[in-house]
PDB file of C-alpha atoms and ligand atoms in Angstrom:
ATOM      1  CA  UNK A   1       0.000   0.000   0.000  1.00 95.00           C
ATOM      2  CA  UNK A   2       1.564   3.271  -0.898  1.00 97.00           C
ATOM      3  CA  UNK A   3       1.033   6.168   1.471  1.00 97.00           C
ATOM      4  CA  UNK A   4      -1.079   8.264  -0.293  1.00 98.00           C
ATOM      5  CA  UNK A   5      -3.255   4.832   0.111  1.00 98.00           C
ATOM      6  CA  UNK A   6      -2.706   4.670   3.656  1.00 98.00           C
ATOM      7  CA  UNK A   7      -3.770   8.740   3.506  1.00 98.00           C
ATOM      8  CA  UNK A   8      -7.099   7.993   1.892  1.00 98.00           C
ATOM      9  CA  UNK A   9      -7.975   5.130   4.181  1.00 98.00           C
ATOM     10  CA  UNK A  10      -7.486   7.515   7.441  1.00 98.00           C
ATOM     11  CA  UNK A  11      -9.286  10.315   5.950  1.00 98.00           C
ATOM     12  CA  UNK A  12     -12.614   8.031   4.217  1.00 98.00           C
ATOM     13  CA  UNK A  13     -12.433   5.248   6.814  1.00 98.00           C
ATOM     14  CA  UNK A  14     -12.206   3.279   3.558  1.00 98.00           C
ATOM     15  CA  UNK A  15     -10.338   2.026   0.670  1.00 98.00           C
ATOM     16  CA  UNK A  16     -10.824   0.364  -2.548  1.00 98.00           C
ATOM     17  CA  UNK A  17      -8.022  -1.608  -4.689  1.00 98.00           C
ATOM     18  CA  UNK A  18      -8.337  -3.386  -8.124  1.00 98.00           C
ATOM     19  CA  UNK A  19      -5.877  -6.510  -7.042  1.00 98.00           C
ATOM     20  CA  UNK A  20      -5.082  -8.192  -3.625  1.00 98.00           C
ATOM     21  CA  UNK A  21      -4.624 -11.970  -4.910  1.00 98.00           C
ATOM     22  CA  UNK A  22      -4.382 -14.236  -8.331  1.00 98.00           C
ATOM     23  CA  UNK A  23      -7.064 -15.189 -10.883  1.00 98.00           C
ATOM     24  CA  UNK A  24      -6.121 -18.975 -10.438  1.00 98.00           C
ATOM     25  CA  UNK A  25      -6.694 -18.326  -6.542  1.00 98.00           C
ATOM     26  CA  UNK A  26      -9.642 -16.926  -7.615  1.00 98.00           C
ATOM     27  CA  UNK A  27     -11.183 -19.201  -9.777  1.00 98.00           C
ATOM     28  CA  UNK A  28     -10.196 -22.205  -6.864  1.00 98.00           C
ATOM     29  CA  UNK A  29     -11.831 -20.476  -4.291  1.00 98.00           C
ATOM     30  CA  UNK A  30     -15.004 -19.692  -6.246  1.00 98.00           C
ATOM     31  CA  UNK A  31     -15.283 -23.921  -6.174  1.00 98.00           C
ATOM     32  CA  UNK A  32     -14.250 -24.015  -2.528  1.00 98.00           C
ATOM     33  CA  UNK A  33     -17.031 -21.228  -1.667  1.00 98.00           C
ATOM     34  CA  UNK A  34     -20.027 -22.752  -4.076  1.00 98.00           C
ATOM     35  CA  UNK A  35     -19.479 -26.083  -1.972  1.00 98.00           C
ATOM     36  CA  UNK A  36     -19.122 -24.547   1.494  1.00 98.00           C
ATOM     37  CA  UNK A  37     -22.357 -22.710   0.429  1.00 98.00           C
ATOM     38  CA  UNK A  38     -24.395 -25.887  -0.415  1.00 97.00           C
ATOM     39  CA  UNK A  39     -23.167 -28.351   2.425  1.00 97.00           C
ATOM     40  CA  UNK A  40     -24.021 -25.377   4.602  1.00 95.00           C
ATOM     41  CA  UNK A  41     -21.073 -26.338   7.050  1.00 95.00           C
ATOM     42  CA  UNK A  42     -21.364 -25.179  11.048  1.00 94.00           C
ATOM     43  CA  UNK A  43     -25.120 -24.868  11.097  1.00 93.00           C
ATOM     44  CA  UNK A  44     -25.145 -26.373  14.453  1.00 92.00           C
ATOM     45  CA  UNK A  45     -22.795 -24.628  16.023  1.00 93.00           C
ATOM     46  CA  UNK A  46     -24.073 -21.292  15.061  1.00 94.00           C
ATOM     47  CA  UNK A  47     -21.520 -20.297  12.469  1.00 96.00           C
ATOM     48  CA  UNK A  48     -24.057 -20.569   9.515  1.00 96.00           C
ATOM     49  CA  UNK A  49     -27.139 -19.055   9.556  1.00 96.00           C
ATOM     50  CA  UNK A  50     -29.152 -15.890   7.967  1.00 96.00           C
ATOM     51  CA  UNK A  51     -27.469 -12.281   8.778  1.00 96.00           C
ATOM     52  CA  UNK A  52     -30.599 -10.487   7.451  1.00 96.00           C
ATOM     53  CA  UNK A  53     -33.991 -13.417   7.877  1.00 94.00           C
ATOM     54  CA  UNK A  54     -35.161 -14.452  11.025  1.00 88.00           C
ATOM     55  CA  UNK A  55     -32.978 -18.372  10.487  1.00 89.00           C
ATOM     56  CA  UNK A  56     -35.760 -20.462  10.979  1.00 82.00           C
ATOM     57  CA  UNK A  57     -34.917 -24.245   9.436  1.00 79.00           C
ATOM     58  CA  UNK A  58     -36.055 -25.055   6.034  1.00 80.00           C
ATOM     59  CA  UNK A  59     -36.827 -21.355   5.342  1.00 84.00           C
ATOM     60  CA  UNK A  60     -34.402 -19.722   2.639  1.00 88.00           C
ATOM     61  CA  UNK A  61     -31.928 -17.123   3.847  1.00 94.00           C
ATOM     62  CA  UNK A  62     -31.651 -13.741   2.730  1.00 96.00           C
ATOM     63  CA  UNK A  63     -28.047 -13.458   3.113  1.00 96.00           C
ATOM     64  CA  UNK A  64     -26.379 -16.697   4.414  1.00 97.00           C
ATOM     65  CA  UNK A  65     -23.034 -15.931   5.991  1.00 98.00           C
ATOM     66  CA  UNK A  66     -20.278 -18.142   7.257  1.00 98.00           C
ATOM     67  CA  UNK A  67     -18.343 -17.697  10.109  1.00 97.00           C
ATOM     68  CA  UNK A  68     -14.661 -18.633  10.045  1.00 96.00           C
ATOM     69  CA  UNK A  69     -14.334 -20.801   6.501  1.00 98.00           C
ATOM     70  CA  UNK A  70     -10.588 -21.345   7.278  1.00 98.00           C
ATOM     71  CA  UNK A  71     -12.661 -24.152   9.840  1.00 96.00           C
ATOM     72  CA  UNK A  72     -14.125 -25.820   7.211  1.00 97.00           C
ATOM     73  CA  UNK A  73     -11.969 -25.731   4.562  1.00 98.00           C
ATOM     74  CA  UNK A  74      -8.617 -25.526   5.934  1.00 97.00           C
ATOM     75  CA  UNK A  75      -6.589 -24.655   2.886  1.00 98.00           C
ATOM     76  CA  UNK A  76      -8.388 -20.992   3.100  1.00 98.00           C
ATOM     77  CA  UNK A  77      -5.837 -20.355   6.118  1.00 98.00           C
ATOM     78  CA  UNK A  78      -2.803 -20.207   3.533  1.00 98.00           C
ATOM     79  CA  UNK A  79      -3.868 -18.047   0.631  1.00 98.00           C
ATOM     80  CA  UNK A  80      -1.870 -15.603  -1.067  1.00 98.00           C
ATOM     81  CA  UNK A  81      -5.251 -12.962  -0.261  1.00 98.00           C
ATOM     82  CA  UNK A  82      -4.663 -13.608   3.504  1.00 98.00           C
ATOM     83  CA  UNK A  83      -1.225 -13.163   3.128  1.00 98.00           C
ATOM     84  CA  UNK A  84      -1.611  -9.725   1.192  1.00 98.00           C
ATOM     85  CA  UNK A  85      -4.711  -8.886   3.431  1.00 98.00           C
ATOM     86  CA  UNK A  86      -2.562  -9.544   6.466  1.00 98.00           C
ATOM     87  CA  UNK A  87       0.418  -7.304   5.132  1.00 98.00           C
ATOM     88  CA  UNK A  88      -1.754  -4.034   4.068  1.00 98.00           C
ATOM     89  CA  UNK A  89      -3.790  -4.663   7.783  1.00 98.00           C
ATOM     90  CA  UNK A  90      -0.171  -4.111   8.996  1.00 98.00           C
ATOM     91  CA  UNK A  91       0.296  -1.247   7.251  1.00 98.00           C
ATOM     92  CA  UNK A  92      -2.890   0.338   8.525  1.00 98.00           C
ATOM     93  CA  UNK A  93      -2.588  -0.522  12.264  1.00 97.00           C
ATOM     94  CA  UNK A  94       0.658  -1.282  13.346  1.00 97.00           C
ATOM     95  CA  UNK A  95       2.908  -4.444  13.099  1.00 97.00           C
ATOM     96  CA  UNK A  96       0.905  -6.504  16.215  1.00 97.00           C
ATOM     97  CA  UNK A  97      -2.347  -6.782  13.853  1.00 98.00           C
ATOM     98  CA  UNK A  98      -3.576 -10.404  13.596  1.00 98.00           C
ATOM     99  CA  UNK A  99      -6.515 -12.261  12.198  1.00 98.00           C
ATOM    100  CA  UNK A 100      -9.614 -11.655  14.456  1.00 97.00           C
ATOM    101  CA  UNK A 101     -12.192 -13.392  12.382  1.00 95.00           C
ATOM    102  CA  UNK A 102     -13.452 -14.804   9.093  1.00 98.00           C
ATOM    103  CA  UNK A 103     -16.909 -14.523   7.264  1.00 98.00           C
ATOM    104  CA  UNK A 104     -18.373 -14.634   4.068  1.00 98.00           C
ATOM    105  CA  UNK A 105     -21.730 -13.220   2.947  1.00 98.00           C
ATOM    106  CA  UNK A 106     -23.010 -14.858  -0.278  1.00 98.00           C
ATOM    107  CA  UNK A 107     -26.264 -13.128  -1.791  1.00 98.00           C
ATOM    108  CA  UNK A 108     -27.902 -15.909  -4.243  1.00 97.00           C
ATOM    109  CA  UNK A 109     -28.797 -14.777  -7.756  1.00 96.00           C
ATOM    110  CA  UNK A 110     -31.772 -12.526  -8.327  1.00 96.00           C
ATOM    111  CA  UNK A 111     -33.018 -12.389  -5.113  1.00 93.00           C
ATOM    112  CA  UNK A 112     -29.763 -12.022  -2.408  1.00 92.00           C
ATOM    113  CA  UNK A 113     -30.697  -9.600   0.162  1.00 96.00           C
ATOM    114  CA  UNK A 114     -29.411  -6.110   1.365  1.00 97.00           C
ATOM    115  CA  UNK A 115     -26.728  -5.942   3.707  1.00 98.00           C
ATOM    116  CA  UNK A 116     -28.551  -3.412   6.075  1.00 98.00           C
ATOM    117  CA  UNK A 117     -26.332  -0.009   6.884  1.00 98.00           C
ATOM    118  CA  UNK A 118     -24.527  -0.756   9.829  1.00 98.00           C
ATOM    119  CA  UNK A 119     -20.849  -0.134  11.695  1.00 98.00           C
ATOM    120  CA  UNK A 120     -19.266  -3.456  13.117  1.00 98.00           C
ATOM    121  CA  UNK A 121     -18.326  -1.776  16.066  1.00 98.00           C
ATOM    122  CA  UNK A 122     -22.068  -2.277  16.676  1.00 98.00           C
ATOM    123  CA  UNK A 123     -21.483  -5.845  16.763  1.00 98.00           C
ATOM    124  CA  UNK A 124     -19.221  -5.617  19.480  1.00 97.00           C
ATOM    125  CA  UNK A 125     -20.030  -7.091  22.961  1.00 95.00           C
ATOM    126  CA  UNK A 126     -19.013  -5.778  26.228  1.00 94.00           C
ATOM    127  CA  UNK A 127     -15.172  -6.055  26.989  1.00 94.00           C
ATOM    128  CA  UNK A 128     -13.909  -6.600  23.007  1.00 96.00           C
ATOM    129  CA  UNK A 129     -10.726  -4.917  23.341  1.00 95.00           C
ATOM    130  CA  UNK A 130      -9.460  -4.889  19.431  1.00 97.00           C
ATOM    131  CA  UNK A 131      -9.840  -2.447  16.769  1.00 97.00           C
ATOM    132  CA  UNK A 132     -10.307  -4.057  13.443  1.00 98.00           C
ATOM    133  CA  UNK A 133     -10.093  -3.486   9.521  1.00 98.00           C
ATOM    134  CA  UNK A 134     -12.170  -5.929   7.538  1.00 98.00           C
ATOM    135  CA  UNK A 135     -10.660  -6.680   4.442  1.00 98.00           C
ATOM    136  CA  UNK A 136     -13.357  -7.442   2.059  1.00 98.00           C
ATOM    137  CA  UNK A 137     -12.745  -9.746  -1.834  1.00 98.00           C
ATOM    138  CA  UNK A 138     -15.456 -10.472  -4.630  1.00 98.00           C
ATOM    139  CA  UNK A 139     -14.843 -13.882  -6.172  1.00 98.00           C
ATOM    140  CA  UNK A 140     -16.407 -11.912  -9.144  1.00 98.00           C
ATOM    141  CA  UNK A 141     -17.181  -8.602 -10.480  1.00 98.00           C
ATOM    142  CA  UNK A 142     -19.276  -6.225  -7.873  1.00 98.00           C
ATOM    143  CA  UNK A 143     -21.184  -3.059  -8.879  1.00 98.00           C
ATOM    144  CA  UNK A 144     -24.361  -1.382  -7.454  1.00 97.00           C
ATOM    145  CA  UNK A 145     -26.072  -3.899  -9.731  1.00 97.00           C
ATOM    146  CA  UNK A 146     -25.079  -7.263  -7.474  1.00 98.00           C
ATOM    147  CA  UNK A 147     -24.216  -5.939  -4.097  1.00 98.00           C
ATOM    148  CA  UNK A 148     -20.987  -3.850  -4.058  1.00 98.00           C
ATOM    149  CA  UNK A 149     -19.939  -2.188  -0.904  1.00 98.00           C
ATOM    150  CA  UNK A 150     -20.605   1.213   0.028  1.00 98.00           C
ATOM    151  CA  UNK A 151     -19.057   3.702   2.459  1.00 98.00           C
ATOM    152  CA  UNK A 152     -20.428   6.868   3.617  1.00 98.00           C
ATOM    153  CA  UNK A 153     -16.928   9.021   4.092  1.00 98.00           C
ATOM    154  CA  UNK A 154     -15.788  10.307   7.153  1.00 98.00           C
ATOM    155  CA  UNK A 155     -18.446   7.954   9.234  1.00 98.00           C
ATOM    156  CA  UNK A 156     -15.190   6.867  10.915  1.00 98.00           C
ATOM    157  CA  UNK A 157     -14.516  10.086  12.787  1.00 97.00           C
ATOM    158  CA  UNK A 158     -17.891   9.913  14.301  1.00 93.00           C
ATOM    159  CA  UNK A 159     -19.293   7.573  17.205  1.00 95.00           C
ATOM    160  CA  UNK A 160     -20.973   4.413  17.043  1.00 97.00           C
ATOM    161  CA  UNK A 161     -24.560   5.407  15.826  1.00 98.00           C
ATOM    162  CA  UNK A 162     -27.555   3.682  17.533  1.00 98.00           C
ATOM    163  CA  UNK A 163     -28.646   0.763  15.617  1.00 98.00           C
ATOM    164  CA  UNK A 164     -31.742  -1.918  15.779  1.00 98.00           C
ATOM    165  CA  UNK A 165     -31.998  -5.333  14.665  1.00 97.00           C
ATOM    166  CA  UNK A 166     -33.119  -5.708  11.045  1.00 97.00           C
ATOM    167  CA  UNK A 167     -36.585  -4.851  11.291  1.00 96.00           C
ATOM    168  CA  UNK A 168     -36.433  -4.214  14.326  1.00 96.00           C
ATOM    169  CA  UNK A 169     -36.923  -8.289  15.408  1.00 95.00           C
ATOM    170  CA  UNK A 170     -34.589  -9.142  17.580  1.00 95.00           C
ATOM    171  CA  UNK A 171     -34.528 -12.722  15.892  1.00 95.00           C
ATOM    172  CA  UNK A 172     -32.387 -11.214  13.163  1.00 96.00           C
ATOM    173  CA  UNK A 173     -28.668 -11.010  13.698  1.00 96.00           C
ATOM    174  CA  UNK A 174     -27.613  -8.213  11.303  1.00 97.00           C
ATOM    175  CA  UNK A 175     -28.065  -4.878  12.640  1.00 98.00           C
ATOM    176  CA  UNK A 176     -29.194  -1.698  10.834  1.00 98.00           C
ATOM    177  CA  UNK A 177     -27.962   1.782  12.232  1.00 98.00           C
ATOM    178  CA  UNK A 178     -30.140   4.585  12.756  1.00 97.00           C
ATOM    179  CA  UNK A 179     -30.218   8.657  12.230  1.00 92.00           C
ATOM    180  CA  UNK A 180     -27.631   8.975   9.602  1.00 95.00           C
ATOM    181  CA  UNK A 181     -27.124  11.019   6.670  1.00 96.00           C
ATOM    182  CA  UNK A 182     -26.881   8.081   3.675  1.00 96.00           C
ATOM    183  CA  UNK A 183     -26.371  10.869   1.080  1.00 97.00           C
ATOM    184  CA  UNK A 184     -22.813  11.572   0.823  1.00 98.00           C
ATOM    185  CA  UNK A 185     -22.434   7.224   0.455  1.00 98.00           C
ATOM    186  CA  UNK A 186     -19.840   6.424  -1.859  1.00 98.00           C
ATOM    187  CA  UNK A 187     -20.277   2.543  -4.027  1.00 98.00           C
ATOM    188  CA  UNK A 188     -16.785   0.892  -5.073  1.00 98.00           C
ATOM    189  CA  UNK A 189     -17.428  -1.344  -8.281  1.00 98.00           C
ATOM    190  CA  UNK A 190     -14.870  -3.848  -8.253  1.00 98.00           C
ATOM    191  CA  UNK A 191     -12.881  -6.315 -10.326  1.00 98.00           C
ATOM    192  CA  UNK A 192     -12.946  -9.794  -9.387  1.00 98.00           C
ATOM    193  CA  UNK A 193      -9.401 -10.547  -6.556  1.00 98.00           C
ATOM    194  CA  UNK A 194      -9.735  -6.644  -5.652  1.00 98.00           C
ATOM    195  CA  UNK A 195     -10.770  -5.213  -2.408  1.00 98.00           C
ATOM    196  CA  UNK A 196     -11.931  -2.797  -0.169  1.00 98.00           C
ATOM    197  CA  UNK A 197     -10.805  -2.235   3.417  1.00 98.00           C
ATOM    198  CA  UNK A 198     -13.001  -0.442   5.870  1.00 98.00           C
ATOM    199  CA  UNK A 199     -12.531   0.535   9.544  1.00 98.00           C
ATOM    200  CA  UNK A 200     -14.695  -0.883  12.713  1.00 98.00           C
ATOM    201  CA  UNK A 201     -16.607   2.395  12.669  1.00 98.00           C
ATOM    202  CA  UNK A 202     -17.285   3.050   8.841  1.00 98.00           C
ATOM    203  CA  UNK A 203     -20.714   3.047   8.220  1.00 98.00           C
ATOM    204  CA  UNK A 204     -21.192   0.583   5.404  1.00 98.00           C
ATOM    205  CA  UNK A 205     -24.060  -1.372   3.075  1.00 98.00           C
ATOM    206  CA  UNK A 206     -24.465  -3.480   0.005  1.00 98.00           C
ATOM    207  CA  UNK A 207     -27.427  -3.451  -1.741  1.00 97.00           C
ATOM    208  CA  UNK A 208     -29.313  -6.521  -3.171  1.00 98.00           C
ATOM    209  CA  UNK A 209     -28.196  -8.567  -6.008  1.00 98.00           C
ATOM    210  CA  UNK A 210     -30.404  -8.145  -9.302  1.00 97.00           C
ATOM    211  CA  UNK A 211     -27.574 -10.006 -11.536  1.00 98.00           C
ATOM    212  CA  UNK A 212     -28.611 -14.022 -12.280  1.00 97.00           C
ATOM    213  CA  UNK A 213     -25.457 -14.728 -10.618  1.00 97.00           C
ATOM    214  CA  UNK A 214     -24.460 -15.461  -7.055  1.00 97.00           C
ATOM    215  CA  UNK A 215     -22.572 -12.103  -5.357  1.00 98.00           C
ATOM    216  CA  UNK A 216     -20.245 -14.392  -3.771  1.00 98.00           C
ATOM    217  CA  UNK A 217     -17.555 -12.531  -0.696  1.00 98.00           C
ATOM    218  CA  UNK A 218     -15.185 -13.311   1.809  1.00 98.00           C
ATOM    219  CA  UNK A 219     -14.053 -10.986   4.735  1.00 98.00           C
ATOM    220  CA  UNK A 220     -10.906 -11.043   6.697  1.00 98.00           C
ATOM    221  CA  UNK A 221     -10.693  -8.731   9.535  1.00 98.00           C
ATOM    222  CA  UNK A 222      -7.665  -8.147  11.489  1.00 98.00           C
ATOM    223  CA  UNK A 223      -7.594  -6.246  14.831  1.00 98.00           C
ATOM    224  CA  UNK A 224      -4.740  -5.064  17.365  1.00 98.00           C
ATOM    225  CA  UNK A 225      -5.593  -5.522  20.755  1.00 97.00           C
ATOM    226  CA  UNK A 226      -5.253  -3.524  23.599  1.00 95.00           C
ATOM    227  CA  UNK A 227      -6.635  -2.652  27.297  1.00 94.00           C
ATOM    228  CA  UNK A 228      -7.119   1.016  25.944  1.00 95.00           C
ATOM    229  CA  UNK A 229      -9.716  -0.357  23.381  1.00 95.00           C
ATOM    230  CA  UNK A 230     -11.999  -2.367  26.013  1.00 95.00           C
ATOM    231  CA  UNK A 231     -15.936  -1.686  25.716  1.00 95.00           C
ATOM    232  CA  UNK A 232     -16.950  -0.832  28.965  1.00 92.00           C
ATOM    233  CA  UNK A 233     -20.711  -1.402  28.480  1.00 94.00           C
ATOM    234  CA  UNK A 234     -22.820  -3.861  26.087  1.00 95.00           C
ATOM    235  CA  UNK A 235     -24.847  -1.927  23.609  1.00 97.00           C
ATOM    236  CA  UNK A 236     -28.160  -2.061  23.875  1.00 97.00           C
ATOM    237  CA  UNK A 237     -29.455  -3.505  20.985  1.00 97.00           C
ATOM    238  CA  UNK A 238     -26.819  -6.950  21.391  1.00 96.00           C
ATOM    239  CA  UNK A 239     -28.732  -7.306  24.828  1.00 96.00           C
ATOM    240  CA  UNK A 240     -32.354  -7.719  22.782  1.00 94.00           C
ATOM    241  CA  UNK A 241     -30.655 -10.225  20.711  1.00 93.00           C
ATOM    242  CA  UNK A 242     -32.678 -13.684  20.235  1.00 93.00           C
ATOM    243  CA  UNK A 243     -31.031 -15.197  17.631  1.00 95.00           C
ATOM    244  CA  UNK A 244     -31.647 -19.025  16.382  1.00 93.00           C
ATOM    245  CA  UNK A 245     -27.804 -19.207  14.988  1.00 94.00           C
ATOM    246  CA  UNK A 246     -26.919 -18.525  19.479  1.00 92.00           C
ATOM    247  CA  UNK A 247     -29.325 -20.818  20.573  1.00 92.00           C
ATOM    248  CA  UNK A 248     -27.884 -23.891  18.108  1.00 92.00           C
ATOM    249  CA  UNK A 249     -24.178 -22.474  19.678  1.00 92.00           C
ATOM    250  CA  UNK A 250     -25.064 -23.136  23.340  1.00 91.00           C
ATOM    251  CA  UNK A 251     -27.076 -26.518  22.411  1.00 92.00           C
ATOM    252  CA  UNK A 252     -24.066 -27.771  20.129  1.00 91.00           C
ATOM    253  CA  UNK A 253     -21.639 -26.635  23.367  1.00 88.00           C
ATOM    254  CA  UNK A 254     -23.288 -28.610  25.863  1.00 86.00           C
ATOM    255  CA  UNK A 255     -23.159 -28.574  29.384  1.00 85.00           C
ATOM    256  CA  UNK A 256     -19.423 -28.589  29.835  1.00 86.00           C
ATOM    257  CA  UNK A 257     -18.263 -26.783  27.348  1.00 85.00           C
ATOM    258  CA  UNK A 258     -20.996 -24.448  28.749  1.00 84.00           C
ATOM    259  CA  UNK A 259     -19.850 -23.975  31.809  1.00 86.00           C
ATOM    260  CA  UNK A 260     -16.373 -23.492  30.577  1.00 85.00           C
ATOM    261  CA  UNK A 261     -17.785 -20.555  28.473  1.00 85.00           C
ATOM    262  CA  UNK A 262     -19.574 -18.801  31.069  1.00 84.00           C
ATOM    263  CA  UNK A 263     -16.099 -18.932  33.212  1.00 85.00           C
ATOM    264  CA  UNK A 264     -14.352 -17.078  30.280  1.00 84.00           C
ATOM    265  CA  UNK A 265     -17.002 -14.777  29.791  1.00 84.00           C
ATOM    266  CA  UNK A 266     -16.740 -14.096  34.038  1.00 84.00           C
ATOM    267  CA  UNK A 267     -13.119 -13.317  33.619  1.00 84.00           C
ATOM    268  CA  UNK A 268     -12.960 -11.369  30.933  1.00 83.00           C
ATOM    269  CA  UNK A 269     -13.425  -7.804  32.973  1.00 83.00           C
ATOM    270  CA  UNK A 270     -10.111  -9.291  35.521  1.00 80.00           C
ATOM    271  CA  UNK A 271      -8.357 -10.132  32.283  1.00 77.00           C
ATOM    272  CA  UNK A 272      -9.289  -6.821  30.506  1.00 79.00           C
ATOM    273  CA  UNK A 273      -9.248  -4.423  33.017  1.00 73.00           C
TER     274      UNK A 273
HETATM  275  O1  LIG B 301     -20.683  -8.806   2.173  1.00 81.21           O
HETATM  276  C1  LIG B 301     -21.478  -7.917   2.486  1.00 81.21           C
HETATM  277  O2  LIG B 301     -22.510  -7.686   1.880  1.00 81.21           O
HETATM  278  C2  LIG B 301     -21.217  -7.031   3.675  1.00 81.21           C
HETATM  279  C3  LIG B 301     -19.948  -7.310   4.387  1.00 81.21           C
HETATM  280  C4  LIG B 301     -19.782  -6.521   5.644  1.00 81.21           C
HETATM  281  O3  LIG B 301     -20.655  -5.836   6.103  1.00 81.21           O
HETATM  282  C5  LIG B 301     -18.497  -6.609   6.336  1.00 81.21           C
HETATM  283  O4  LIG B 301     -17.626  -7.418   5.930  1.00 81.21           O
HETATM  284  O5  LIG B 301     -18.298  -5.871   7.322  1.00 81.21           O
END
């Protein structure tokens, strides 16, 4: 990343590029993705399930999204674009940053569904204590037409905006922010292997996909960590949360690895302080 890069990303709170990995990486991944997308892998354990419908069995999602591929497909956790991804997050926050998380958000042909406006600080729960870039790659061409990301400038500089469930129903996971000014938003068409980068508190979207192909995208986000960054309080909108994809998570944990959750979760404000 060149520093007039680095420049625009601090000032926008985002950044587009036309290239971050190979078209043979590319076209392997697009088979890896379609596959992970029909088996549906993790829908016990809460890391598949709906980010914008209410996840209800046999009903089809609006936006299926994946938690963590690199689990079930583990040749995703050496690819040139998490290399590359890993190298610019560097660039942007400091030599300690490190993979956080995973996802990908696949909207089907003709009818995938919006990605509601939204910051993923938002997301955060009560004593996170990382600040994160997501690092965002079409497996194919993105414009306004299928569901390319948009930014609204600037949004970074501001504070976490209040946001609801999706509909307000707090069965939904995604979340949609509130009281905002969605005029100034600014859409980044991309190429296939290119990629946008967005901070924690961008405000950000993608609209629906009207193509008759699938919008298919994979997210890395890497975070450095420190005690200066802990949330002190839950938001209030993650305390409403009653989401189906949680409730498969604790039943697929059972009761010990329950109990050893809840004792992680109790030592987190020692740990964090
Ligand atoms: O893939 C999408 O539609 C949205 C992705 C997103 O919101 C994110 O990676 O933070």
């Amino acid at each position: 990343m060149s520093s007039e890069q680095i420049e625009q990303f601090r000032a926008n709170g985002f950044l587009a590029i036309p290239r971050i990995t190979t078209d043979d990486e590319i076209a392997w991944m697009r088979v890896v993705y379609d596959r992970l997308f029909e088996q549906k892998p993790g829908w016990q354990q809460g890391d598949f399930f709906d980010f914008a419908g209410s996840d209800k069995k046999g009903e089809a999602a609006k936006v299926p999204q994946l938690l963590n591929p690199s689990r079930y497909e583990q040749k995703l956790a050496n690819t040139i674009f998490r290399a590359n991804a890993h190298a610019m997050a560097r660039q942007l926050l400091g030599p300690s940053a490190s993979l956080i998380f995973e996802h990908a958000m696949m909207k089907a042909a003709n009818v995938g569904g919006e990605t509601a406006w939204h910051q993923d600080e938002a997301f955060y729960a009560r004593y996170t204590n990382y600040r994160a870039v997501t690092v965002w790659m079409p497996l194919q061409p993105v414009d306004e037409r299928n569901g390319c990301m948009e930014f609204i400038p600037g949004s970074h500089h501001g504070s976490v905006k209040p946001h609801r469930h999706i509909d307000n129903d707090p069965r939904i996971h995604g979340l949609e922010a509130l009281d905002f000014d969605r005029s100034p938003a600014i859409a980044c068409p991309l190429p296939a292997g290119g990629a946008t980068f967005h901070g924690d508190r961008t405000l950000h979207h993608s609209g629906v996909n009207r193509s008759d192909q699938p919008r298919r995208a994979y997210a890395l986000v890497f975070g450095t960590r420190s005690k200066e960054f802990v949330l002190r309080e839950d938001f209030p909108w993650n305390l409403e949360a009653q989401t189906a994809r949680e409730e498969r998570a604790e039943n697929a944990r059972g009761p010990i690895q329950n109990a050893v959750h809840a004792l992680k979760q109790a030592a987190k404000p020692i740990l964090r302080r």
